[in-house]
PDB file of C-alpha atoms in Angstrom:
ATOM      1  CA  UNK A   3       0.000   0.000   0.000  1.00  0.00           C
ATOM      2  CA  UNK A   4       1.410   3.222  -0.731  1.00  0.00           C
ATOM      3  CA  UNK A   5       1.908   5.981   1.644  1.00  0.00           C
ATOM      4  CA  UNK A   6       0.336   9.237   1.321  1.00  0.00           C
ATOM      5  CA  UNK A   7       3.471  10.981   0.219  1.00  0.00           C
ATOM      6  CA  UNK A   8       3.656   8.016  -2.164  1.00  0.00           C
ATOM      7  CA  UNK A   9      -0.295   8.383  -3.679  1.00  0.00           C
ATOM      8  CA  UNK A  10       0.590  12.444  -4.324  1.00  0.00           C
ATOM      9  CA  UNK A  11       3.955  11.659  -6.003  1.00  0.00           C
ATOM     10  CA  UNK A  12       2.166   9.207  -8.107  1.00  0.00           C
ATOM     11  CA  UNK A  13      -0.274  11.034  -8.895  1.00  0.00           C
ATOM     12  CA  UNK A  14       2.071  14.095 -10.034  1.00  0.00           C
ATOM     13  CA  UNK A  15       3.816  11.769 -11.805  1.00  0.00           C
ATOM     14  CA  UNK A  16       0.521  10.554 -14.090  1.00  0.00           C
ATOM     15  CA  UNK A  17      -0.174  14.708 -14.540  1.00  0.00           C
ATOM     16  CA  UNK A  18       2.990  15.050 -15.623  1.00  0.00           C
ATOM     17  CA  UNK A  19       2.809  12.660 -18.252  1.00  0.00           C
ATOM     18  CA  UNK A  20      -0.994  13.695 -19.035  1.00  0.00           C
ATOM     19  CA  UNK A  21       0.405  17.354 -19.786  1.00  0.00           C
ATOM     20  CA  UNK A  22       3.040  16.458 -21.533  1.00  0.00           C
ATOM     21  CA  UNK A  23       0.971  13.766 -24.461  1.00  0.00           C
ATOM     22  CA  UNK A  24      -1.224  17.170 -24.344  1.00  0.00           C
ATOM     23  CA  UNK A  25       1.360  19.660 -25.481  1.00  0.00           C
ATOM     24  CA  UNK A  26       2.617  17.055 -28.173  1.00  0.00           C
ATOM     25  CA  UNK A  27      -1.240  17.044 -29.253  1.00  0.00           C
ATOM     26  CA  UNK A  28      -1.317  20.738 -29.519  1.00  0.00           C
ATOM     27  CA  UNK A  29       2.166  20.793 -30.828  1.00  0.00           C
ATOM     28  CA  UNK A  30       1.960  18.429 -33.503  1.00  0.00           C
ATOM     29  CA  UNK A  31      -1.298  18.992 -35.440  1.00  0.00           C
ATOM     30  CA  UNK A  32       0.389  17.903 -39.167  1.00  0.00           C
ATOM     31  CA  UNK A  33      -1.000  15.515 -40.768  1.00  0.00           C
ATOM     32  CA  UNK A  34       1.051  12.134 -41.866  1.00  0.00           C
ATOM     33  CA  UNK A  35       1.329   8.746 -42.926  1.00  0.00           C
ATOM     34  CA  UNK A  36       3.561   5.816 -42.019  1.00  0.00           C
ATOM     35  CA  UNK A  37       4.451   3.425 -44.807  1.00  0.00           C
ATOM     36  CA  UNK A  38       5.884  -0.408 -43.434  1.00  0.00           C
ATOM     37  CA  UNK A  39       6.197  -2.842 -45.733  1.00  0.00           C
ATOM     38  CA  UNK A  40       3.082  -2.497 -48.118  1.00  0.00           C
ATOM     39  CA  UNK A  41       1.033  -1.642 -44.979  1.00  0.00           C
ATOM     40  CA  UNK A  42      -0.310   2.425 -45.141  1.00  0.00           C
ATOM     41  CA  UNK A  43      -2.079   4.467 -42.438  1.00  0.00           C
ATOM     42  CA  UNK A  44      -4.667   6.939 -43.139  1.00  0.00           C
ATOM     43  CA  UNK A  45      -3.541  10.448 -42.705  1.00  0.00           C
ATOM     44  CA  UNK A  46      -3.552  11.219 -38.638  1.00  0.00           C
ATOM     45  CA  UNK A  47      -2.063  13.474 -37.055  1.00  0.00           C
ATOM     46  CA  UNK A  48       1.746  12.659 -36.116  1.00  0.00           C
ATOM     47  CA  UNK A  49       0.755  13.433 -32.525  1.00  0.00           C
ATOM     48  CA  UNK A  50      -1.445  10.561 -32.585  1.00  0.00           C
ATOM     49  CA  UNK A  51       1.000   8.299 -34.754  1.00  0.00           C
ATOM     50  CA  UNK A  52       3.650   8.801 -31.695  1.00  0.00           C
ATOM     51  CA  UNK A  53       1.597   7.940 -29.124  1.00  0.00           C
ATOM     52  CA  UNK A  54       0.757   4.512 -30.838  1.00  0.00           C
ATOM     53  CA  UNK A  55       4.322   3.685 -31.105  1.00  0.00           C
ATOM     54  CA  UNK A  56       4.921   4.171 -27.686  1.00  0.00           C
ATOM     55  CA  UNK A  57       1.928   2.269 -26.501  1.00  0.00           C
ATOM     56  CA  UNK A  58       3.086  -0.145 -29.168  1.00  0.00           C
ATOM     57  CA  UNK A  59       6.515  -0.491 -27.405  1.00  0.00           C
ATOM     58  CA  UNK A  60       5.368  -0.208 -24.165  1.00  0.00           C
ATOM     59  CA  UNK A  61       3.035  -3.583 -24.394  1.00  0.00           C
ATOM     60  CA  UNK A  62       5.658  -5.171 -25.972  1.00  0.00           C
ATOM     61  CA  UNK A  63       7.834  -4.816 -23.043  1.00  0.00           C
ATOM     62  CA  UNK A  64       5.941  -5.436 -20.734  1.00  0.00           C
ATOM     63  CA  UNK A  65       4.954  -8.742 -22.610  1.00  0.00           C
ATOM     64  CA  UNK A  66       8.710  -9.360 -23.146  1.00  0.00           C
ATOM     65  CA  UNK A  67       9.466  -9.017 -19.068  1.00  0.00           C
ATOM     66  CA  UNK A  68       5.760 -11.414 -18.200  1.00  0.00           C
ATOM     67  CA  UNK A  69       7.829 -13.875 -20.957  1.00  0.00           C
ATOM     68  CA  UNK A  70      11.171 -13.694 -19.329  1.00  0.00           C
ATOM     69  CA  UNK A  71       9.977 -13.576 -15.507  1.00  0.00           C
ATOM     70  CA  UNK A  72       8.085 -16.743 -16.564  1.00  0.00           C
ATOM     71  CA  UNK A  73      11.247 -18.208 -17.846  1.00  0.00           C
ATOM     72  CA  UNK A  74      13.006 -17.438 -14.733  1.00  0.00           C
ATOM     73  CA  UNK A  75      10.513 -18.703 -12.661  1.00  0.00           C
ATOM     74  CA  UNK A  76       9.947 -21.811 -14.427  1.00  0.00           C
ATOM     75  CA  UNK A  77      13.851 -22.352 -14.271  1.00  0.00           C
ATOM     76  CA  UNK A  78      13.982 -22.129 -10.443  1.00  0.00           C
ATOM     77  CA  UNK A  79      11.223 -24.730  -9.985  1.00  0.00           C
ATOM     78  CA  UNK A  80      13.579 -26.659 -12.412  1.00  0.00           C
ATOM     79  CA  UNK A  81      16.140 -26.540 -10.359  1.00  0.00           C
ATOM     80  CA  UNK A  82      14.601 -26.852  -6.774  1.00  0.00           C
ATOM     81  CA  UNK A  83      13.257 -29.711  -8.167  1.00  0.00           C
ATOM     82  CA  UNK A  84      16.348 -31.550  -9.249  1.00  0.00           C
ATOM     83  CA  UNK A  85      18.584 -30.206  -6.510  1.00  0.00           C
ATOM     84  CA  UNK A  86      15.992 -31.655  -3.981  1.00  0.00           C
ATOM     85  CA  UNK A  87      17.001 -34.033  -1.296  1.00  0.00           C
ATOM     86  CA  UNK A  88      14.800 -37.259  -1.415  1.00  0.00           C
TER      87      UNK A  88
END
């Protein structure tokens, strides 16, 4: 459970970040389009474009640690197993 001092922190933290995807909203208003492989967006704005590659990158990172914490722990069992006195 967070502390009180902890809750505020985290929640200047999250306004923080809030502010700062709305000044690259207001900042960015340009239309674009991303070309990969013979895949083509619609024209967005590239405010909008950024913030999908980071949400992009962000889940696959997170999936990425879940995969390799999994490893780890299945590796452990592994071992307790096989190191266990009978």
């Amino acid at each position: 459970m967070l502390s009180r001092v902890g809750r505020l922190l985290l929640f200047l933290a999250l306004m923080l970040v809030g502010l700062a995807v709305i000044l690259l909203i207001l900042q960015n208003p340009q239309q674009s389009q991303f070309h990969f492989l013979h895949w083509i967006t619609p024209q967005l704005p590239f405010s909008i474009l950024l913030i999908v590659a980071f949400l992009l990158g962000a889940f696959s990172s997170t999936l990425l640690g879940l995969w390799l914490a999994g490893r780890r722990k299945l590796g452990s069992l592994r071992l307790r197993r096989t190191s266990a006195p009978e």
